Structures are given as structure tokens and as C-alpha cells.
Amino acid sequence: MTWVSDLREQVEAAYDGLGLPSWPDPHAGLPTTAQEEYSRVTDPERYRIVHARAQVWVDSLAAVPGVQVERLAPAPLGDGTTRRFDRGVRIFPPRPDALPLLLLEEDAPVSGGAGSLAVLSIGVARPEIRLELVPDCGCDACDFGSDDLLEAIDGTIGNVVDGPLVVLRGDSWRAWWHPEGGASESTESTESTEDTDGADSRGRPDHRLLMESSRRIAAGESVRLPEGTEVLVGRSWFG
């Protein structure tokens, strides 16, 4: 049987062999962030590690018997913005009750014409069902080091592959849950929530209720959800 922990070790070993740059958290131990950092991207080129890590995951998963990889043509991300992905793959699991993994690469222009920033959208089933965007912002103020980026990629992919994963989508909100945690957000805003109580002004239902409903759905229970909610449930890729 294939284990996610084994895959992560394989990915880390293969990635280390590429000799790509790494850097510490530049804000470790600092009480505040300088205001000018929010409008500055000092070294966009080093973020290429994001796409490299994704490719190592593609190669590792593709080597598992029963896994199929579909290359995707450039297309809109479908996230309510005008953004598009430049390259992408949809990776199909060997089990029919698991969710396909999407890894979508974007070469995002940096303001001022200083090159482009490698951005990775990690999702399931369709491009618009995104679970994580890495980096979520490439400015210097939001730079927490290379390990933070790699862990976001590995952790999110691991949650999809390991299962169970529940995704809920409403008209103006979305939520996703896995045994290690989850998040919810209004799709009219970029702010996600992990522990906020109560519905927000943009129509997102109570976060804790969404997480509890998702947990029960994963356990096979019937729950009442807002009308029109789309529900996706993914089991472990490898049983």
C-alpha cells in the first residue's frame, strides 16, 4: 500500500536533488513588518521553487500504479477574477471515491515589469475549486521563508491524497474540511477563516457549523445545508 508519508519523503528527496534556493523567514523574531515591504517584491525569481515542488509531486504520484495525469491547456482559474493559469495538470486517483487533484501554475506579472512570480493553485475536481494558493501574496511583507511555501504545498496535497476531504460550495462562500482542520471563506473576499463564529456580512454560514457538518458528511451522516450547496467528498486515494 502507498502511504502519504512515504510520498512526502520521496518528494523531499527528489526536490533536494534539484539544488534550488532556500531562505529563512526574514521576519523571524521581528515585532513588526516595515510598511514599505507590502509594495515590494525583492526577488520574484526564487519563487520558482513553488512550481518545481509541484512538478516533483506530479512525478511521484504518476509513478504510483493506477494514477493517471491529464495535462490541461491554459484557461481561466474560474475564481471570480480575470486570472488564468498557464500550465496545469489534473491527477486522477486509482479509486473512484477519491477526488482528482489539480495543480495549476501561473506566471503572475510583477508590478513594475520586474519579471513574473510563480504561483500555484492547488484544488480538486475543477479549476475553480481551489484549496490553497501558494504564495497567497508574493510581497516582501508576506514572505515567511521557503519552508513555509513548501509545507503549504505538501500539506494541502497530502490532505487531498490522504482523505477524507469534504468541500462545500455556496453561491458566495466555500469551505473545506479534513481531519487535521479546515477553512471557510466568502468568495467575494480573499479572507479565509479558521475559527470565526457566526455568519459574516457576505453570507458565509457559521464556520464552526460548516466544519461540524463536513465532519458528519465524511462520517456518512445526513446533514442539512443551505439550499443549493454543492458537496464534494473525497476518500483516501490508496485505501
Coordinates of N, CA and C in Angstrom, one line a residue:
M1 N 0.8 -1.2 0.0 CA 0.0 0.0 0.0 C 0.9 1.3 0.0
T2 N 0.4 2.3 -0.7 CA 1.2 3.5 -0.8 C 0.7 4.4 0.4
W3 N 1.6 5.0 1.1 CA 1.3 5.9 2.2 C 1.8 7.3 1.9
V4 N 1.0 8.3 2.3 CA 1.3 9.7 2.0 C 2.6 10.1 2.7
S5 N 2.9 9.5 3.8 CA 4.2 9.8 4.5 C 5.4 9.4 3.6
D6 N 5.2 8.2 2.9 CA 6.3 7.7 2.0 C 6.4 8.7 0.8
L7 N 5.3 9.1 0.3 CA 5.3 10.0 -0.8 C 6.0 11.3 -0.5
R8 N 5.7 11.8 0.7 CA 6.3 13.1 1.1 C 7.8 12.9 1.2
E9 N 8.3 11.8 1.7 CA 9.7 11.6 1.8 C 10.4 11.5 0.4
Q10 N 9.7 10.8 -0.5 CA 10.2 10.7 -1.9 C 10.2 12.1 -2.5
V11 N 9.2 12.9 -2.3 CA 9.2 14.3 -2.9 C 10.3 15.1 -2.3
E12 N 10.5 15.0 -1.0 CA 11.5 15.8 -0.4 C 12.9 15.5 -0.9
A13 N 13.2 14.1 -1.0 CA 14.5 13.7 -1.5 C 14.7 14.1 -3.0
A14 N 13.7 13.9 -3.8 CA 13.8 14.3 -5.2 C 14.0 15.8 -5.4
Y15 N 13.3 16.6 -4.6 CA 13.4 18.0 -4.6 C 14.7 18.5 -4.2
D16 N 15.2 17.9 -3.1 CA 16.6 18.3 -2.6 C 17.6 18.2 -3.6
G17 N 17.5 17.1 -4.5 CA 18.4 16.9 -5.5 C 18.5 17.9 -6.6
L18 N 17.5 18.8 -6.7 CA 17.4 19.8 -7.7 C 18.3 21.0 -7.4
G19 N 18.7 21.2 -6.1 CA 19.6 22.3 -5.8 C 19.0 23.6 -5.9
L20 N 17.7 23.7 -5.6 CA 17.0 25.0 -5.7 C 17.3 25.9 -4.5
P21 N 17.0 27.2 -4.6 CA 17.3 28.1 -3.4 C 16.4 27.9 -2.3
S22 N 16.9 28.1 -1.1 CA 16.1 28.2 0.1 C 16.5 29.4 0.9
W23 N 15.6 29.9 1.7 CA 15.9 31.1 2.5 C 15.0 31.0 3.8
P24 N 15.6 31.6 4.9 CA 14.9 31.6 6.2 C 13.8 32.6 6.2
D25 N 13.0 32.6 7.2 CA 11.9 33.6 7.4 C 12.6 34.9 7.8
P26 N 12.5 35.9 6.9 CA 13.1 37.2 7.1 C 12.5 38.0 8.3
H27 N 11.3 37.5 8.7 CA 10.6 38.2 9.8 C 10.7 37.5 11.2
A28 N 11.4 36.4 11.2 CA 11.5 35.7 12.5 C 12.1 36.6 13.6
G29 N 11.4 36.7 14.7 CA 11.9 37.5 15.8 C 11.6 39.0 15.7
L30 N 11.1 39.4 14.6 CA 10.8 40.8 14.5 C 9.4 41.2 15.0
P31 N 9.3 42.2 15.7 CA 7.9 42.6 16.3 C 7.0 43.1 15.3
T32 N 7.5 43.8 14.2 CA 6.6 44.4 13.2 C 7.2 44.2 11.8
T33 N 6.4 44.5 10.8 CA 6.8 44.5 9.4 C 6.8 45.9 8.9
A34 N 7.9 46.2 8.2 CA 8.0 47.6 7.7 C 6.9 47.8 6.6
Q35 N 6.3 49.0 6.6 CA 5.2 49.3 5.7 C 5.6 49.2 4.3
E36 N 6.8 49.6 3.9 CA 7.2 49.5 2.5 C 7.4 48.1 2.0
E37 N 7.4 47.1 2.8 CA 7.5 45.7 2.4 C 6.3 45.3 1.6
Y38 N 5.2 45.9 1.9 CA 3.9 45.5 1.3 C 3.8 45.8 -0.2
S39 N 4.7 46.7 -0.6 CA 4.6 47.1 -2.0 C 5.9 46.7 -2.8
R40 N 6.7 45.7 -2.2 CA 8.0 45.4 -2.7 C 8.1 43.9 -2.9
V41 N 8.6 43.4 -4.0 CA 8.9 42.0 -4.3 C 10.4 42.0 -4.7
T42 N 11.3 41.7 -3.7 CA 12.7 41.8 -3.9 C 13.3 40.8 -4.9
D43 N 12.8 39.6 -4.8 CA 13.4 38.5 -5.6 C 12.3 37.6 -6.1
P44 N 11.5 38.0 -7.1 CA 10.5 37.1 -7.5 C 11.0 35.8 -8.1
E45 N 12.2 35.8 -8.7 CA 12.7 34.6 -9.3 C 12.8 33.4 -8.4
R46 N 13.1 33.6 -7.1 CA 13.3 32.5 -6.2 C 12.0 31.7 -5.9
Y47 N 10.8 32.4 -6.2 CA 9.6 31.7 -6.0 C 9.3 30.6 -7.0
R48 N 10.3 30.4 -8.0 CA 10.1 29.3 -8.9 C 10.2 27.9 -8.2
I49 N 10.6 27.9 -6.9 CA 10.6 26.7 -6.2 C 9.1 26.1 -6.0
V50 N 8.2 27.0 -6.1 CA 6.8 26.6 -6.0 C 6.4 25.7 -7.1
H51 N 6.7 26.1 -8.3 CA 6.3 25.2 -9.5 C 7.2 24.0 -9.5
A52 N 8.5 24.1 -9.1 CA 9.3 22.9 -9.1 C 8.8 21.9 -8.1
R53 N 8.4 22.3 -6.9 CA 7.8 21.4 -5.9 C 6.6 20.7 -6.5
A54 N 5.8 21.4 -7.1 CA 4.5 20.8 -7.7 C 4.9 19.8 -8.7
Q55 N 5.9 20.0 -9.6 CA 6.3 19.1 -10.6 C 6.8 17.8 -10.0
V56 N 7.6 17.9 -8.9 CA 8.1 16.7 -8.2 C 6.9 15.9 -7.7
W57 N 5.9 16.5 -7.2 CA 4.7 15.8 -6.7 C 4.0 15.1 -7.9
V58 N 3.9 15.8 -9.0 CA 3.3 15.2 -10.2 C 4.1 13.9 -10.6
D59 N 5.4 14.0 -10.6 CA 6.2 12.8 -11.0 C 6.1 11.7 -10.0
S60 N 6.0 12.0 -8.7 CA 5.9 11.0 -7.7 C 4.6 10.3 -7.7
L61 N 3.5 11.1 -7.9 CA 2.2 10.5 -8.0 C 2.0 9.7 -9.2
A62 N 2.5 10.2 -10.3 CA 2.3 9.5 -11.6 C 3.0 8.1 -11.6
A63 N 4.0 7.9 -10.7 CA 4.7 6.7 -10.7 C 3.9 5.6 -9.9
V64 N 2.8 6.0 -9.2 CA 2.0 5.0 -8.4 C 1.1 4.3 -9.4
P65 N 1.0 3.0 -9.3 CA 0.1 2.3 -10.2 C -1.3 2.7 -10.1
G66 N -2.0 3.0 -11.2 CA -3.4 3.4 -11.2 C -3.6 4.8 -11.2
V67 N -2.6 5.7 -11.0 CA -2.7 7.1 -11.1 C -2.6 7.6 -12.5
Q68 N -3.4 8.5 -13.0 CA -3.4 9.0 -14.3 C -3.2 10.5 -14.3
V69 N -2.5 11.1 -15.2 CA -2.2 12.5 -15.2 C -2.7 13.1 -16.5
E70 N -3.5 14.1 -16.4 CA -4.1 14.8 -17.6 C -3.5 16.2 -17.7
R71 N -2.8 16.6 -18.8 CA -2.3 17.9 -19.0 C -3.5 18.8 -19.4
L72 N -3.5 20.0 -18.8 CA -4.5 21.0 -19.0 C -4.0 22.2 -19.8
A73 N -4.8 22.6 -20.8 CA -4.4 23.8 -21.6 C -4.7 25.0 -20.7
P74 N -4.0 26.2 -21.0 CA -4.2 27.4 -20.2 C -5.7 27.8 -20.3
A75 N -6.2 28.3 -19.2 CA -7.6 28.6 -19.1 C -7.8 29.5 -17.8
P76 N -9.0 30.1 -17.7 CA -9.3 30.9 -16.5 C -9.3 30.1 -15.3
L77 N -8.9 30.7 -14.2 CA -8.9 30.0 -12.9 C -10.3 29.8 -12.4
G78 N -11.2 30.6 -12.9 CA -12.6 30.4 -12.5 C -12.9 30.8 -11.1
D79 N -12.1 31.7 -10.5 CA -12.2 32.1 -9.1 C -12.9 33.5 -9.0
G80 N -13.6 33.9 -10.0 CA -14.3 35.2 -9.9 C -13.4 36.4 -10.3
T81 N -12.2 36.1 -10.7 CA -11.3 37.2 -11.2 C -10.9 36.9 -12.7
T82 N -10.1 37.7 -13.2 CA -9.7 37.6 -14.6 C -8.4 36.7 -14.7
R83 N -7.9 36.2 -13.6 CA -6.7 35.5 -13.6 C -6.8 34.1 -14.4
R84 N -5.7 33.7 -15.0 CA -5.7 32.5 -15.8 C -4.4 31.6 -15.3
F85 N -4.5 30.3 -15.5 CA -3.3 29.5 -15.2 C -2.6 29.3 -16.6
D86 N -1.3 29.2 -16.5 CA -0.5 29.0 -17.7 C -0.2 27.5 -18.1
R87 N -0.2 26.7 -17.0 CA 0.1 25.3 -17.2 C -0.7 24.6 -16.1
G88 N -1.1 23.4 -16.3 CA -1.8 22.7 -15.2 C -1.9 21.2 -15.5
V89 N -2.2 20.4 -14.4 CA -2.5 19.0 -14.5 C -3.7 18.7 -13.6
R90 N -4.4 17.7 -14.1 CA -5.4 17.1 -13.3 C -5.0 15.6 -13.0
I91 N -4.8 15.3 -11.8 CA -4.2 13.9 -11.5 C -5.4 13.1 -10.9
F92 N -5.7 12.0 -11.6 CA -6.8 11.1 -11.2 C -6.3 10.0 -10.3
P93 N -7.0 9.8 -9.2 CA -6.6 8.8 -8.2 C -7.0 7.4 -8.7
P94 N -6.5 6.3 -8.2 CA -6.8 5.0 -8.6 C -8.2 4.5 -8.1
R95 N -8.8 5.3 -7.1 CA -10.0 4.9 -6.5 C -11.1 5.8 -7.0
P96 N -12.3 5.3 -7.3 CA -13.4 6.2 -7.8 C -14.0 7.1 -6.8
D97 N -13.8 6.7 -5.5 CA -14.4 7.6 -4.4 C -13.5 8.6 -3.9
A98 N -12.3 8.8 -4.6 CA -11.4 9.9 -4.2 C -11.5 11.0 -5.2
L99 N -11.1 12.2 -4.8 CA -11.2 13.4 -5.7 C -9.9 13.6 -6.5
P100 N -10.0 14.0 -7.8 CA -8.9 14.3 -8.6 C -8.2 15.6 -8.0
L101 N -6.9 15.6 -8.1 CA -6.1 16.7 -7.6 C -5.7 17.6 -8.8
L102 N -5.9 18.9 -8.6 CA -5.5 19.9 -9.7 C -4.3 20.7 -9.2
L103 N -3.2 20.8 -10.0 CA -2.1 21.7 -9.7 C -2.0 22.6 -10.9
L104 N -2.3 23.9 -10.7 CA -2.3 24.8 -11.8 C -1.3 25.9 -11.6
E105 N -0.4 26.1 -12.5 CA 0.7 27.0 -12.4 C 0.4 28.3 -13.2
E106 N 0.7 29.4 -12.5 CA 0.5 30.7 -13.1 C 1.8 31.5 -13.0
D107 N 2.2 32.2 -14.1 CA 3.3 33.1 -14.1 C 2.7 34.5 -14.0
A108 N 2.6 35.0 -12.7 CA 1.9 36.2 -12.4 C 2.9 37.4 -12.6
P109 N 2.5 38.4 -13.5 CA 3.3 39.5 -13.7 C 3.6 40.3 -12.4
V110 N 4.8 40.8 -12.2 CA 5.1 41.6 -11.0 C 5.0 43.0 -11.4
S111 N 4.4 43.8 -10.6 CA 4.2 45.2 -10.9 C 5.5 45.9 -11.1
G112 N 5.6 46.8 -12.1 CA 6.8 47.5 -12.4 C 7.6 46.8 -13.5
G113 N 7.0 45.6 -14.0 CA 7.7 44.9 -15.1 C 8.9 44.1 -14.6
A114 N 9.0 43.8 -13.3 CA 10.2 43.1 -12.8 C 10.0 41.6 -12.9
G115 N 9.7 41.1 -14.0 CA 9.6 39.6 -14.2 C 8.2 39.1 -13.8
S116 N 8.2 37.9 -13.4 CA 6.9 37.2 -13.0 C 7.1 36.4 -11.7
L117 N 6.0 36.1 -11.1 CA 6.0 35.4 -9.8 C 5.4 34.1 -10.0
A118 N 6.0 33.0 -9.7 CA 5.4 31.6 -9.8 C 4.4 31.5 -8.7
V119 N 3.2 31.2 -9.1 CA 2.0 31.0 -8.2 C 1.4 29.6 -8.5
L120 N 1.1 28.9 -7.5 CA 0.5 27.5 -7.7 C -0.9 27.5 -7.0
S121 N -1.9 27.1 -7.8 CA -3.2 26.9 -7.3 C -3.4 25.4 -7.1
I122 N -3.8 25.0 -5.9 CA -4.0 23.6 -5.5 C -5.5 23.4 -5.3
G123 N -6.1 22.5 -6.0 CA -7.5 22.3 -5.8 C -7.9 20.9 -6.2
V124 N -9.2 20.7 -6.3 CA -9.8 19.3 -6.6 C -10.8 19.5 -7.7
A125 N -11.0 18.4 -8.5 CA -12.0 18.3 -9.5 C -12.0 19.3 -10.6
R126 N -12.2 20.6 -10.3 CA -12.3 21.6 -11.3 C -11.4 22.8 -10.9
P127 N -11.0 23.6 -11.9 CA -10.1 24.7 -11.5 C -10.6 25.7 -10.5
E128 N -11.9 25.9 -10.5 CA -12.5 26.9 -9.5 C -12.6 26.4 -8.1
I129 N -12.4 25.1 -7.9 CA -12.5 24.5 -6.6 C -11.1 24.5 -6.0
R130 N -10.6 25.6 -5.5 CA -9.3 25.8 -5.0 C -9.2 25.7 -3.5
L131 N -8.2 25.0 -3.0 CA -8.0 24.8 -1.6 C -6.9 25.7 -1.1
E132 N -5.9 26.0 -1.9 CA -4.7 26.7 -1.5 C -4.1 27.4 -2.7
L133 N -3.6 28.6 -2.4 CA -2.8 29.4 -3.4 C -1.5 29.7 -2.8
V134 N -0.4 29.3 -3.5 CA 0.9 29.4 -2.9 C 1.8 30.1 -4.0
P135 N 2.4 31.3 -3.6 CA 2.1 32.0 -2.4 C 0.8 32.8 -2.5
D136 N 0.2 33.0 -1.3 CA -1.1 33.8 -1.4 C -0.8 35.2 -1.7
C137 N 0.4 35.7 -1.4 CA 0.9 37.0 -1.8 C 2.4 37.0 -1.8
G138 N 2.9 37.6 -2.9 CA 4.4 37.5 -3.1 C 5.2 38.7 -2.6
C139 N 4.5 39.6 -1.9 CA 5.3 40.8 -1.4 C 6.2 40.4 -0.3
D140 N 7.2 41.3 -0.1 CA 8.2 41.0 1.0 C 7.6 40.9 2.4
A141 N 6.5 41.6 2.6 CA 5.9 41.6 3.9 C 5.3 40.2 4.2
C142 N 4.8 39.5 3.2 CA 4.2 38.2 3.4 C 5.2 37.0 3.1
D143 N 6.5 37.3 3.1 CA 7.5 36.3 2.9 C 7.8 35.7 4.3
F144 N 7.5 34.4 4.5 CA 7.9 33.7 5.7 C 8.9 32.6 5.5
G145 N 9.6 32.7 4.4 CA 10.7 31.7 4.1 C 10.2 30.6 3.2
S146 N 11.2 29.9 2.7 CA 10.9 28.9 1.7 C 10.2 27.7 2.3
D147 N 10.6 27.3 3.5 CA 10.0 26.2 4.2 C 8.5 26.4 4.3
D148 N 8.0 27.6 4.6 CA 6.6 27.9 4.7 C 5.9 27.6 3.4
L149 N 6.5 27.9 2.3 CA 5.8 27.7 1.0 C 5.8 26.2 0.7
L150 N 6.9 25.5 1.0 CA 6.9 24.0 0.7 C 5.9 23.3 1.5
E151 N 5.8 23.6 2.8 CA 4.9 22.9 3.7 C 3.5 23.2 3.3
A152 N 3.2 24.4 2.8 CA 1.8 24.7 2.4 C 1.4 23.7 1.2
I153 N 2.4 23.5 0.3 CA 2.1 22.7 -0.9 C 2.0 21.2 -0.4
D154 N 3.0 20.7 0.4 CA 3.0 19.3 0.8 C 1.7 19.0 1.7
G155 N 1.4 19.9 2.6 CA 0.3 19.7 3.5 C -1.0 19.6 2.7
T156 N -1.2 20.5 1.8 CA -2.5 20.6 1.1 C -2.7 19.4 0.2
I157 N -1.6 19.0 -0.6 CA -1.7 17.8 -1.4 C -1.9 16.6 -0.6
G158 N -1.2 16.5 0.6 CA -1.3 15.4 1.5 C -2.7 15.2 2.0
N159 N -3.4 16.3 2.3 CA -4.8 16.3 2.7 C -5.7 15.7 1.6
V160 N -5.5 16.1 0.4 CA -6.3 15.6 -0.7 C -6.1 14.1 -0.9
V161 N -4.8 13.7 -0.9 CA -4.5 12.3 -1.2 C -4.8 11.4 0.0
D162 N -4.6 11.8 1.2 CA -4.8 11.0 2.3 C -6.3 10.8 2.7
G163 N -7.1 11.9 2.5 CA -8.5 11.9 2.7 C -8.8 11.6 4.2
P164 N -10.1 11.7 4.6 CA -11.2 12.2 3.8 C -11.1 13.7 3.6
L165 N -11.7 14.2 2.6 CA -11.8 15.6 2.3 C -13.2 16.0 1.9
V166 N -13.7 17.0 2.5 CA -15.1 17.4 2.2 C -15.0 18.9 1.7
V167 N -15.6 19.2 0.6 CA -15.7 20.6 0.1 C -17.1 21.0 -0.1
L168 N -17.5 22.1 0.5 CA -18.8 22.7 0.4 C -18.7 24.0 -0.4
R169 N -19.6 24.2 -1.3 CA -19.6 25.5 -2.1 C -21.0 26.0 -2.2
G170 N -21.2 27.3 -1.8 CA -22.4 28.0 -1.9 C -22.3 29.1 -3.0
D171 N -23.3 29.9 -3.1 CA -23.3 31.0 -4.1 C -22.2 32.0 -3.9
S172 N -21.9 32.3 -2.6 CA -20.9 33.3 -2.3 C -19.9 32.9 -1.2
W173 N -19.8 31.6 -1.0 CA -18.9 31.1 0.0 C -18.4 29.7 -0.4
R174 N -17.4 29.2 0.3 CA -16.9 27.9 0.2 C -16.2 27.5 1.5
A175 N -16.1 26.2 1.7 CA -15.5 25.6 2.9 C -14.9 24.3 2.5
W176 N -13.8 23.9 3.2 CA -13.3 22.6 3.0 C -12.8 22.1 4.4
W177 N -12.9 20.8 4.6 CA -12.6 20.1 5.9 C -11.8 18.9 5.6
H178 N -10.9 18.6 6.5 CA -10.1 17.3 6.5 C -9.9 17.1 8.0
P179 N -9.5 15.9 8.4 CA -9.3 15.5 9.8 C -8.4 16.4 10.6
E180 N -7.4 17.1 9.9 CA -6.5 17.9 10.6 C -6.9 19.4 10.7
G181 N -8.1 19.7 10.1 CA -8.5 21.1 10.2 C -9.4 21.4 9.0
G182 N -9.4 22.7 8.7 CA -10.3 23.2 7.6 C -10.3 24.7 7.5
A183 N -11.1 25.2 6.6 CA -11.2 26.6 6.4 C -12.5 26.9 5.7
S184 N -13.0 28.2 5.8 CA -14.1 28.6 5.1 C -13.9 30.1 4.7
E185 N -14.5 30.5 3.6 CA -14.3 31.9 3.2 C -15.5 32.4 2.3
S186 N -15.7 33.7 2.3 CA -16.6 34.2 1.3 C -15.9 34.4 0.0
T187 N -16.5 34.0 -1.1 CA -15.8 34.0 -2.4 C -15.8 35.5 -2.9
E188 N -16.5 36.4 -2.2 CA -16.4 37.8 -2.6 C -15.3 38.5 -1.9
S189 N -14.6 37.7 -1.1 CA -13.4 38.3 -0.3 C -12.3 37.3 -0.4
T190 N -11.1 37.7 -0.2 CA -9.9 36.8 -0.2 C -9.6 36.3 1.2
E191 N -10.4 36.7 2.2 CA -10.1 36.4 3.6 C -10.7 35.1 3.9
S192 N -9.9 34.1 4.4 CA -10.4 32.8 4.8 C -10.4 32.8 6.3
T193 N -11.2 31.9 6.9 CA -11.4 31.9 8.3 C -11.2 30.4 8.8
E194 N -10.5 30.3 10.0 CA -10.4 29.0 10.5 C -11.1 28.9 11.9
D195 N -11.5 29.9 12.5 CA -12.1 29.8 13.8 C -13.1 30.9 14.1
T196 N -13.6 31.5 13.1 CA -14.6 32.6 13.4 C -16.0 32.0 13.6
D197 N -16.7 32.5 14.6 CA -18.1 32.1 14.9 C -19.0 33.0 14.2
G198 N -20.2 32.5 13.8 CA -21.2 33.3 13.2 C -21.1 33.5 11.7
A199 N -22.2 33.8 11.0 CA -22.2 34.1 9.6 C -21.6 35.5 9.4
D200 N -20.9 35.8 8.3 CA -20.4 37.1 8.1 C -21.3 37.9 7.2
S201 N -21.0 39.1 7.0 CA -21.8 40.1 6.3 C -21.9 39.7 4.8
R202 N -21.1 38.9 4.3 CA -21.1 38.5 2.9 C -21.8 37.2 2.6
G203 N -22.4 36.6 3.7 CA -23.3 35.5 3.5 C -22.7 34.1 3.8
R204 N -21.4 34.1 4.3 CA -20.8 32.8 4.6 C -21.5 32.3 5.9
P205 N -22.0 31.0 5.9 CA -22.6 30.5 7.1 C -21.6 30.4 8.2
D206 N -22.1 30.1 9.4 CA -21.2 29.9 10.6 C -20.1 28.9 10.3
H207 N -18.9 29.3 10.6 CA -17.7 28.5 10.3 C -17.7 27.2 11.0
R208 N -18.0 27.2 12.3 CA -18.0 26.0 13.1 C -19.1 25.1 12.7
L209 N -20.2 25.6 12.3 CA -21.3 24.7 11.7 C -20.9 24.1 10.5
L210 N -20.2 24.8 9.6 CA -19.7 24.2 8.3 C -18.7 23.1 8.6
M211 N -17.8 23.3 9.6 CA -16.8 22.3 9.9 C -17.5 21.0 10.5
E212 N -18.4 21.2 11.4 CA -19.1 20.1 12.0 C -20.0 19.4 11.0
S213 N -20.6 20.1 10.1 CA -21.4 19.4 9.0 C -20.5 18.6 8.1
S214 N -19.3 19.2 7.8 CA -18.4 18.4 6.9 C -17.9 17.2 7.6
R215 N -17.6 17.3 8.9 CA -17.1 16.1 9.6 C -18.2 15.0 9.6
R216 N -19.5 15.4 9.8 CA -20.5 14.4 9.8 C -20.7 13.8 8.4
I217 N -20.6 14.7 7.3 CA -20.7 14.2 6.0 C -19.6 13.1 5.7
A218 N -18.4 13.4 6.2 CA -17.3 12.5 6.0 C -17.6 11.1 6.7
A219 N -18.3 11.2 7.8 CA -18.7 10.0 8.5 C -19.9 9.3 7.9
G220 N -20.5 9.8 6.9 CA -21.6 9.2 6.2 C -22.9 9.6 6.7
E221 N -23.0 10.6 7.5 CA -24.3 11.1 8.1 C -25.0 12.1 7.2
S222 N -26.3 12.2 7.3 CA -27.1 13.2 6.6 C -27.1 14.5 7.4
V223 N -26.9 15.6 6.7 CA -26.9 16.9 7.4 C -27.7 17.9 6.5
R224 N -28.2 18.9 7.2 CA -29.0 19.9 6.5 C -28.0 21.1 6.1
L225 N -28.0 21.4 4.9 CA -27.1 22.5 4.4 C -27.9 23.6 3.7
P226 N -27.4 24.8 3.6 CA -28.1 25.9 2.8 C -28.5 25.4 1.4
E227 N -29.6 25.8 1.0 CA -30.1 25.4 -0.3 C -29.1 25.7 -1.4
G228 N -28.9 24.8 -2.3 CA -28.0 25.0 -3.5 C -26.6 24.7 -3.2
T229 N -26.3 24.2 -2.0 CA -24.9 23.9 -1.6 C -24.3 22.7 -2.4
E230 N -23.2 22.9 -3.1 CA -22.5 21.8 -3.8 C -21.6 21.0 -2.8
V231 N -21.7 19.7 -2.8 CA -20.9 18.9 -1.8 C -20.0 18.0 -2.6
L232 N -18.7 18.0 -2.3 CA -17.8 17.0 -2.8 C -17.1 16.3 -1.7
V233 N -17.0 15.0 -1.8 CA -16.4 14.2 -0.7 C -15.4 13.3 -1.4
G234 N -14.2 13.4 -0.8 CA -13.1 12.5 -1.4 C -12.5 11.6 -0.3
R235 N -12.4 10.4 -0.6 CA -11.8 9.4 0.3 C -10.3 9.3 0.0
S236 N -9.6 8.4 0.7 CA -8.2 8.2 0.5 C -7.9 7.7 -0.9
W237 N -6.9 8.2 -1.5 CA -6.5 7.7 -2.8 C -6.1 6.2 -2.8
F238 N -5.6 5.8 -1.7 CA -5.0 4.5 -1.7 C -5.6 3.5 -0.6
G239 N -6.7 3.9 -0.1 CA -7.4 3.0 0.8 C -6.9 2.9 2.2

